[in-house]
CSV table of C-alpha atoms in Angstrom, one decimal:
chain,number,residue,atom,x,y,z
A,1,MET,CA,15.1,-60.4,-7.3
A,2,PRO,CA,13.7,-60.9,-11.0
A,3,LYS,CA,15.0,-58.0,-13.7
A,4,THR,CA,11.8,-55.9,-14.7
A,5,LEU,CA,13.4,-54.6,-17.4
A,6,LEU,CA,14.1,-56.1,-21.1
A,7,ASN,CA,16.7,-54.9,-23.2
A,8,LEU,CA,15.4,-56.1,-26.8
A,9,GLY,CA,18.2,-56.1,-29.8
A,10,CYS,CA,21.0,-55.0,-27.1
A,11,GLY,CA,23.7,-55.6,-29.8
A,12,ASN,CA,27.0,-53.9,-27.4
A,13,LYS,CA,24.6,-52.0,-25.6
A,14,HIS,CA,23.8,-54.1,-22.8
A,15,LEU,CA,21.7,-51.9,-19.9
A,16,PRO,CA,22.4,-52.8,-16.0
A,17,ASP,CA,19.6,-54.4,-14.1
A,18,ALA,CA,18.0,-55.7,-18.0
A,19,VAL,CA,17.4,-58.8,-19.6
A,20,ASN,CA,19.6,-58.1,-21.9
A,21,VAL,CA,18.6,-60.1,-25.4
A,22,ASP,CA,20.0,-60.8,-28.5
A,23,CYS,CA,20.6,-63.5,-31.5
A,24,ASN,CA,24.1,-63.0,-31.8
A,25,ILE,CA,26.3,-64.6,-29.5
A,26,ARG,CA,29.1,-62.5,-30.0
A,27,VAL,CA,28.0,-59.5,-27.7
A,28,HIS,CA,26.8,-61.9,-24.7
A,29,PRO,CA,23.4,-61.3,-24.1
A,30,ASP,CA,22.1,-62.7,-21.1
A,31,VAL,CA,19.3,-64.3,-23.1
A,32,ILE,CA,20.0,-66.1,-26.9
A,33,HIS,CA,17.3,-65.4,-28.7
A,34,ASP,CA,16.2,-64.4,-32.5
A,35,LEU,CA,13.3,-62.3,-31.8
A,36,ASN,CA,11.5,-63.2,-35.3
A,37,CYS,CA,10.6,-66.7,-33.3
A,38,ARG,CA,7.4,-66.3,-30.6
A,39,PRO,CA,6.7,-66.6,-28.3
A,40,TRP,CA,9.8,-65.5,-26.7
A,41,PRO,CA,11.1,-67.0,-23.7
A,42,PHE,CA,9.6,-65.0,-20.7
A,43,ALA,CA,6.2,-65.3,-19.0
A,44,ASP,CA,3.6,-62.8,-19.7
A,45,ASP,CA,3.4,-59.9,-18.2
A,46,SER,CA,7.1,-60.5,-16.7
A,47,PHE,CA,8.5,-56.6,-17.7
A,48,ALA,CA,7.6,-53.1,-16.5
A,49,GLU,CA,9.9,-51.7,-18.8
A,50,VAL,CA,11.1,-52.8,-22.7
A,51,THR,CA,13.3,-50.6,-24.7
A,52,ALA,CA,13.9,-52.0,-28.0
A,53,TYR,CA,16.3,-49.7,-29.4
A,54,ASP,CA,17.5,-50.1,-33.3
A,55,VAL,CA,15.9,-53.7,-33.4
A,56,ILE,CA,12.5,-53.8,-34.7
A,57,GLU,CA,13.1,-52.6,-38.4
A,58,HIS,CA,15.6,-56.2,-38.4
A,59,CYS,CA,12.9,-58.2,-37.3
A,60,GLU,CA,10.4,-59.4,-40.2
A,61,ASP,CA,6.8,-59.0,-39.0
A,62,VAL,CA,6.9,-55.1,-36.6
A,63,VAL,CA,3.2,-56.3,-35.7
A,64,ALA,CA,3.7,-59.7,-34.6
A,65,ILE,CA,6.6,-58.0,-32.4
A,66,MET,CA,5.0,-55.7,-31.0
A,67,GLU,CA,2.2,-58.3,-29.7
A,68,GLU,CA,4.8,-60.8,-28.6
A,69,ILE,CA,6.4,-56.8,-26.5
A,70,HIS,CA,2.7,-56.8,-25.5
A,71,ARG,CA,2.4,-59.8,-24.1
A,72,VAL,CA,5.8,-60.5,-22.1
A,73,ALA,CA,5.4,-56.2,-20.6
A,74,ARG,CA,2.7,-55.8,-17.5
A,75,SER,CA,-0.4,-53.4,-17.9
A,76,HIS,CA,1.1,-49.9,-18.4
A,77,ALA,CA,4.5,-50.8,-19.0
A,78,VAL,CA,6.6,-48.4,-20.6
A,79,VAL,CA,8.1,-49.6,-24.1
A,80,LYS,CA,10.7,-46.9,-25.6
A,81,ILE,CA,11.6,-47.8,-29.0
A,82,THR,CA,13.9,-46.2,-31.7
A,83,VAL,CA,13.9,-46.8,-35.4
A,84,PRO,CA,15.2,-45.5,-38.5
A,85,HIS,CA,13.0,-42.6,-40.4
A,86,PHE,CA,12.4,-42.8,-43.9
A,87,SER,CA,14.2,-40.1,-44.9
A,88,CYS,CA,17.3,-41.3,-43.4
A,89,ALA,CA,20.4,-42.9,-45.3
A,90,ASN,CA,20.9,-45.7,-42.8
A,91,ALA,CA,17.6,-46.8,-43.5
A,92,PHE,CA,18.5,-47.9,-46.9
A,93,ILE,CA,22.2,-48.5,-46.0
A,94,ASP,CA,21.8,-51.5,-43.6
A,95,PRO,CA,21.2,-54.3,-45.6
A,96,THR,CA,20.3,-56.0,-42.6
A,97,HIS,CA,17.0,-53.2,-42.3
A,98,LYS,CA,13.3,-54.8,-43.0
A,99,HIS,CA,11.2,-52.2,-42.8
A,100,GLN,CA,11.4,-48.0,-42.5
A,101,PHE,CA,9.6,-46.1,-40.5
A,102,GLY,CA,7.5,-42.9,-40.6
A,103,HIS,CA,6.1,-40.4,-37.5
A,104,SER,CA,2.4,-42.3,-37.3
A,105,SER,CA,3.9,-45.9,-38.6
A,106,PHE,CA,3.0,-46.9,-34.5
A,107,ASP,CA,-0.7,-45.7,-35.0
A,108,TYR,CA,-1.5,-49.1,-36.0
A,109,VAL,CA,-1.1,-50.0,-32.3
A,110,THR,CA,-2.3,-47.3,-31.4
A,111,GLY,CA,-5.8,-47.4,-32.3
A,112,GLU,CA,-5.3,-44.0,-33.7
A,113,HIS,CA,-5.4,-45.4,-37.4
A,114,GLN,CA,-7.4,-46.4,-39.9
A,115,PHE,CA,-5.9,-50.1,-40.5
A,116,SER,CA,-5.1,-50.8,-36.1
A,117,PHE,CA,-7.5,-53.7,-36.6
A,118,TYR,CA,-4.7,-55.8,-37.5
A,119,THR,CA,-4.1,-56.2,-34.4
A,120,ASP,CA,-5.9,-56.7,-31.1
A,121,LYS,CA,-2.8,-55.8,-28.9
A,122,VAL,CA,-3.2,-51.7,-27.6
A,123,TYR,CA,-0.7,-48.7,-26.9
A,124,ARG,CA,-1.1,-45.6,-25.9
A,125,CYS,CA,1.7,-42.6,-27.4
A,126,ARG,CA,2.5,-41.6,-24.4
A,127,VAL,CA,6.1,-39.7,-26.4
A,128,SER,CA,6.6,-39.4,-30.6
A,129,GLN,CA,9.5,-38.1,-31.6
A,130,LEU,CA,11.9,-37.0,-34.9
A,131,VAL,CA,15.5,-36.7,-34.2
A,132,PHE,CA,17.4,-35.3,-36.5
A,133,ALA,CA,21.8,-34.7,-36.6
A,134,PRO,CA,22.7,-32.3,-33.8
A,135,SER,CA,23.2,-28.7,-35.9
A,136,LEU,CA,21.9,-25.2,-35.9
A,137,SER,CA,19.9,-25.5,-39.0
A,138,ASN,CA,18.3,-28.9,-38.2
A,139,GLU,CA,16.9,-27.8,-34.5
A,140,VAL,CA,14.6,-25.3,-36.6
A,141,VAL,CA,13.8,-28.6,-38.6
A,142,ARG,CA,13.3,-30.3,-35.6
A,143,ARG,CA,10.9,-28.4,-33.7
A,144,LEU,CA,8.7,-28.0,-37.0
A,145,ALA,CA,8.7,-31.7,-38.0
A,146,ASN,CA,7.5,-32.5,-34.7
A,147,ARG,CA,5.4,-29.8,-34.3
A,148,PHE,CA,3.6,-30.6,-38.2
A,149,PRO,CA,4.9,-33.9,-38.8
A,150,ASP,CA,2.4,-35.0,-41.3
A,151,ILE,CA,3.4,-31.9,-43.1
A,152,TYR,CA,7.4,-32.9,-43.5
A,153,GLU,CA,6.8,-35.9,-44.0
A,154,GLN,CA,5.1,-35.6,-47.3
A,155,ARG,CA,6.8,-32.2,-48.5
A,156,TRP,CA,10.2,-31.8,-46.4
A,157,ALA,CA,11.4,-35.2,-45.7
A,158,TRP,CA,13.7,-35.6,-48.5
A,159,MET,CA,15.3,-31.9,-48.3
A,160,PHE,CA,15.9,-32.1,-44.7
A,161,PRO,CA,16.1,-35.7,-43.7
A,162,ALA,CA,15.4,-37.3,-40.1
A,163,TRP,CA,17.6,-39.3,-38.2
A,164,PHE,CA,15.0,-41.5,-36.5
A,165,LEU,CA,12.2,-41.8,-34.3
A,166,TYR,CA,11.8,-42.2,-31.1
A,167,PHE,CA,8.0,-43.9,-29.2
A,168,GLU,CA,7.9,-44.0,-26.0
A,169,LEU,CA,4.4,-46.9,-25.6
A,170,GLU,CA,2.3,-48.2,-22.2
A,171,VAL,CA,0.7,-51.0,-22.7
A,172,ILE,CA,-3.1,-51.1,-22.3
A,173,LYS,CA,-4.2,-54.3,-21.3
């Protein structure tokens, strides 16, 4: 039975029952492939779920990556993504990061942004969360930041930096 979970940029975090993809042969992925090279070596509508944990920030063209995920995912597939928040020091420390992200970054592919015309591949946002390092004070900040993300990013992000962003998107075909 073919695997229906695609784990992009797996690194050393292989997921069981997934097709684990990475460009680094040293992590022993199931498929060695540079995500910047398109098309990816998968048929259209192959996967019911796609994970992209800590990988999209390393890619050249975020919109093209989202288009390729859309192509290989089935209709209503769930896409789980983590990316560094722009206020996190790691977003800038890692020399392989090409992008930093804000709470609304994926609105460009959900049609919720004035610039959603960059692609005709559409997703529906199921979950969008700012994630903070675990601490008592950050618990209060997390609750407020996720309730009022625009105000948080405009006024408080540099004082109370987020750790990363977590998104769950649904593929709409």
